[in-house]
Short mmCIF file of the C-alpha atoms (twelve columns), coordinates in Angstrom:
data_MODEL
# 
_entry.id   MODEL 
# 
loop_
_atom_site.group_PDB 
_atom_site.id 
_atom_site.type_symbol 
_atom_site.label_atom_id 
_atom_site.label_alt_id 
_atom_site.label_comp_id 
_atom_site.label_asym_id 
_atom_site.label_seq_id 
_atom_site.Cartn_x 
_atom_site.Cartn_y 
_atom_site.Cartn_z 
_atom_site.pdbx_PDB_model_num 
ATOM 1   C CA . MET A 1   91.468  -41.112 -11.379 1 
ATOM 2   C CA . THR A 2   88.670  -43.584 -10.715 1 
ATOM 3   C CA . ALA A 3   87.712  -46.107 -13.401 1 
ATOM 4   C CA . LEU A 4   83.870  -47.294 -13.429 1 
ATOM 5   C CA . GLU A 5   82.494  -50.103 -14.689 1 
ATOM 6   C CA . VAL A 6   79.366  -50.073 -16.089 1 
ATOM 7   C CA . PRO A 7   76.749  -52.387 -14.929 1 
ATOM 8   C CA . SER A 8   75.664  -55.162 -17.594 1 
ATOM 9   C CA . PRO A 9   73.518  -55.081 -19.432 1 
ATOM 10  C CA . ALA A 10  73.810  -51.292 -20.673 1 
ATOM 11  C CA . PRO A 11  72.726  -49.927 -23.604 1 
ATOM 12  C CA . PRO A 12  74.510  -46.589 -24.997 1 
ATOM 13  C CA . LEU A 13  74.141  -43.543 -22.869 1 
ATOM 14  C CA . ARG A 14  70.660  -41.946 -23.104 1 
ATOM 15  C CA . LEU A 15  69.082  -44.840 -24.465 1 
ATOM 16  C CA . LEU A 16  67.603  -46.261 -21.558 1 
ATOM 17  C CA . PRO A 17  64.278  -46.231 -22.627 1 
ATOM 18  C CA . LEU A 18  65.011  -48.997 -25.141 1 
ATOM 19  C CA . GLY A 19  65.529  -51.943 -22.772 1 
ATOM 20  C CA . ASP A 20  65.495  -53.091 -19.397 1 
ATOM 21  C CA . CYS A 21  67.825  -50.903 -18.019 1 
ATOM 22  C CA . SER A 22  67.021  -51.210 -14.278 1 
ATOM 23  C CA . ALA A 23  70.708  -51.477 -13.138 1 
ATOM 24  C CA . ALA A 24  72.239  -48.911 -15.671 1 
ATOM 25  C CA . GLY A 25  71.662  -45.846 -14.369 1 
ATOM 26  C CA . ARG A 26  74.560  -44.465 -12.487 1 
ATOM 27  C CA . THR A 27  75.121  -41.002 -10.527 1 
ATOM 28  C CA . LEU A 28  78.556  -39.340 -10.074 1 
ATOM 29  C CA . GLN A 29  80.339  -36.552 -8.118  1 
ATOM 30  C CA . PHE A 30  81.340  -34.234 -10.584 1 
ATOM 31  C CA . ARG A 31  83.625  -31.524 -8.713  1 
ATOM 32  C CA . PRO A 32  84.992  -28.235 -10.252 1 
ATOM 33  C CA . GLY A 33  87.877  -28.924 -12.233 1 
ATOM 34  C CA . GLY A 34  87.150  -32.268 -12.404 1 
ATOM 35  C CA . ALA A 35  86.771  -34.276 -15.837 1 
ATOM 36  C CA . LEU A 36  85.071  -37.249 -17.390 1 
ATOM 37  C CA . LEU A 37  86.333  -39.317 -20.152 1 
ATOM 38  C CA . PHE A 38  84.131  -41.372 -22.208 1 
ATOM 39  C CA . TYR A 39  85.308  -43.653 -24.860 1 
ATOM 40  C CA . THR A 40  84.091  -46.512 -27.257 1 
ATOM 41  C CA . ASP A 41  85.097  -50.376 -27.040 1 
ATOM 42  C CA . GLY A 42  86.910  -49.435 -30.433 1 
ATOM 43  C CA . VAL A 43  89.269  -47.758 -28.150 1 
ATOM 44  C CA . THR A 44  90.345  -50.099 -25.808 1 
ATOM 45  C CA . GLU A 45  90.064  -53.138 -28.281 1 
ATOM 46  C CA . ALA A 46  92.782  -51.413 -30.702 1 
ATOM 47  C CA . ARG A 47  95.581  -54.076 -30.988 1 
ATOM 48  C CA . ASN A 48  99.469  -53.539 -31.688 1 
ATOM 49  C CA . PRO A 49  101.128 -55.927 -34.075 1 
ATOM 50  C CA . ARG A 50  101.674 -58.522 -31.408 1 
ATOM 51  C CA . ARG A 51  97.673  -58.494 -30.902 1 
ATOM 52  C CA . ARG A 52  97.695  -56.760 -27.537 1 
ATOM 53  C CA . CYS A 53  94.786  -54.488 -26.759 1 
ATOM 54  C CA . TYR A 54  95.423  -50.517 -26.096 1 
ATOM 55  C CA . PRO A 55  95.573  -50.492 -22.022 1 
ATOM 56  C CA . LEU A 56  93.716  -47.230 -21.847 1 
ATOM 57  C CA . ALA A 57  93.732  -46.987 -17.868 1 
ATOM 58  C CA . GLY A 58  97.386  -47.154 -17.761 1 
ATOM 59  C CA . ARG A 59  97.991  -45.366 -20.320 1 
ATOM 60  C CA . LEU A 60  95.750  -42.333 -19.508 1 
ATOM 61  C CA . ALA A 61  97.293  -42.155 -15.917 1 
ATOM 62  C CA . GLY A 62  100.733 -41.748 -17.126 1 
ATOM 63  C CA . LEU A 63  99.741  -39.082 -19.370 1 
ATOM 64  C CA . ALA A 64  97.375  -37.555 -17.011 1 
ATOM 65  C CA . ALA A 65  100.095 -37.854 -14.236 1 
ATOM 66  C CA . SER A 66  102.575 -36.113 -16.811 1 
ATOM 67  C CA . SER A 67  100.673 -32.740 -16.354 1 
ATOM 68  C CA . ALA A 68  101.678 -30.576 -14.047 1 
ATOM 69  C CA . GLY A 69  98.816  -28.853 -12.384 1 
ATOM 70  C CA . GLY A 70  95.750  -30.614 -13.579 1 
ATOM 71  C CA . ILE A 71  94.863  -32.134 -17.097 1 
ATOM 72  C CA . ARG A 72  96.288  -30.161 -19.937 1 
ATOM 73  C CA . PRO A 73  93.915  -29.115 -22.905 1 
ATOM 74  C CA . ASP A 74  96.071  -31.129 -25.240 1 
ATOM 75  C CA . LEU A 75  95.185  -34.263 -23.131 1 
ATOM 76  C CA . LEU A 76  93.108  -35.937 -25.884 1 
ATOM 77  C CA . ASP A 77  95.618  -35.126 -28.616 1 
ATOM 78  C CA . ARG A 78  98.264  -36.946 -26.819 1 
ATOM 79  C CA . LEU A 79  95.879  -39.847 -25.889 1 
ATOM 80  C CA . ARG A 80  94.889  -40.205 -29.601 1 
ATOM 81  C CA . GLU A 81  98.688  -39.936 -30.357 1 
ATOM 82  C CA . ASP A 82  99.561  -42.646 -28.240 1 
ATOM 83  C CA . LEU A 83  96.664  -44.779 -29.400 1 
ATOM 84  C CA . LEU A 84  97.597  -44.617 -32.938 1 
ATOM 85  C CA . ARG A 85  101.478 -45.414 -31.929 1 
ATOM 86  C CA . HIS A 86  100.304 -48.424 -30.183 1 
ATOM 87  C CA . ALA A 87  98.297  -49.762 -33.052 1 
ATOM 88  C CA . GLY A 88  101.133 -49.033 -35.316 1 
ATOM 89  C CA . GLY A 89  98.793  -46.796 -38.346 1 
ATOM 90  C CA . PRO A 90  95.136  -46.648 -38.596 1 
ATOM 91  C CA . LEU A 91  92.712  -48.429 -36.304 1 
ATOM 92  C CA . ASP A 92  90.697  -51.351 -37.745 1 
ATOM 93  C CA . ASP A 93  87.473  -50.131 -35.345 1 
ATOM 94  C CA . ASP A 94  85.999  -46.967 -35.066 1 
ATOM 95  C CA . ALA A 95  86.716  -45.350 -31.926 1 
ATOM 96  C CA . ALA A 96  85.761  -42.266 -29.838 1 
ATOM 97  C CA . LEU A 97  87.066  -40.559 -26.890 1 
ATOM 98  C CA . VAL A 98  85.375  -37.687 -25.165 1 
ATOM 99  C CA . LEU A 99  86.476  -35.557 -22.275 1 
ATOM 100 C CA . VAL A 100 84.244  -33.511 -20.551 1 
ATOM 101 C CA . ARG A 101 85.694  -31.064 -18.010 1 
ATOM 102 C CA . ALA A 102 83.615  -28.794 -15.203 1 
ATOM 103 C CA . PRO A 103 84.877  -25.345 -15.037 1 
ATOM 104 C CA . ALA A 104 87.199  -24.529 -12.431 1 
ATOM 105 C CA . ALA A 105 84.091  -22.879 -10.570 1 
ATOM 106 C CA . TRP A 106 80.263  -23.493 -11.118 1 
ATOM 107 C CA . GLY A 107 77.710  -22.279 -8.470  1 
ATOM 108 C CA . GLY A 108 80.034  -19.827 -6.798  1 
ATOM 109 C CA . GLN A 109 81.941  -22.765 -5.695  1 
ATOM 110 C CA . ALA A 110 85.640  -22.977 -6.709  1 
ATOM 111 C CA . ALA A 111 87.427  -26.338 -6.959  1 
ATOM 112 C CA . GLN A 112 89.473  -27.014 -3.745  1 
ATOM 113 C CA . PRO A 113 91.758  -30.177 -3.904  1 
ATOM 114 C CA . GLY A 114 91.777  -31.948 -0.945  1 
ATOM 115 C CA . THR A 115 88.860  -30.855 0.729   1 
ATOM 116 C CA . GLY A 116 85.168  -31.953 0.991   1 
ATOM 117 C CA . SER A 117 84.112  -28.758 -1.367  1 
ATOM 118 C CA . ARG A 118 80.515  -28.868 -2.916  1 
ATOM 119 C CA . SER A 119 80.009  -31.051 -5.741  1 
ATOM 120 C CA . ASP A 120 77.127  -31.759 -8.194  1 
ATOM 121 C CA . SER A 121 75.970  -35.120 -9.402  1 
ATOM 122 C CA . VAL A 122 75.665  -35.997 -12.756 1 
ATOM 123 C CA . PRO A 123 73.488  -38.369 -13.912 1 
ATOM 124 C CA . LEU A 124 74.667  -41.195 -16.010 1 
ATOM 125 C CA . GLY A 125 72.006  -43.250 -18.197 1 
# 
């Protein structure tokens, strides 16, 4: 799993024409079988009763690692439940999680873990 930092300033995805976004464009290698998780700040800023923010990267790594054979289809459900458990109830802010999964094969190319398999670029911005 790799976390990517968004360059600043960075408007929301696909709203680049609204400002100076010269540094906001990113291109990623999106391999067959890969996944991208998008989330709003309401997730990472959700606080528990001791006022600690939700540790998304660590919790996501733990939940994904417990999925033998790759990312399970219920990962978002488990992540949401974990987030609400952390907060101890409803969140104080709006929050969104979107998981985008690449098919196991596309363009005739199957996922081959640990190899230099073909991948397609996905522009973010």
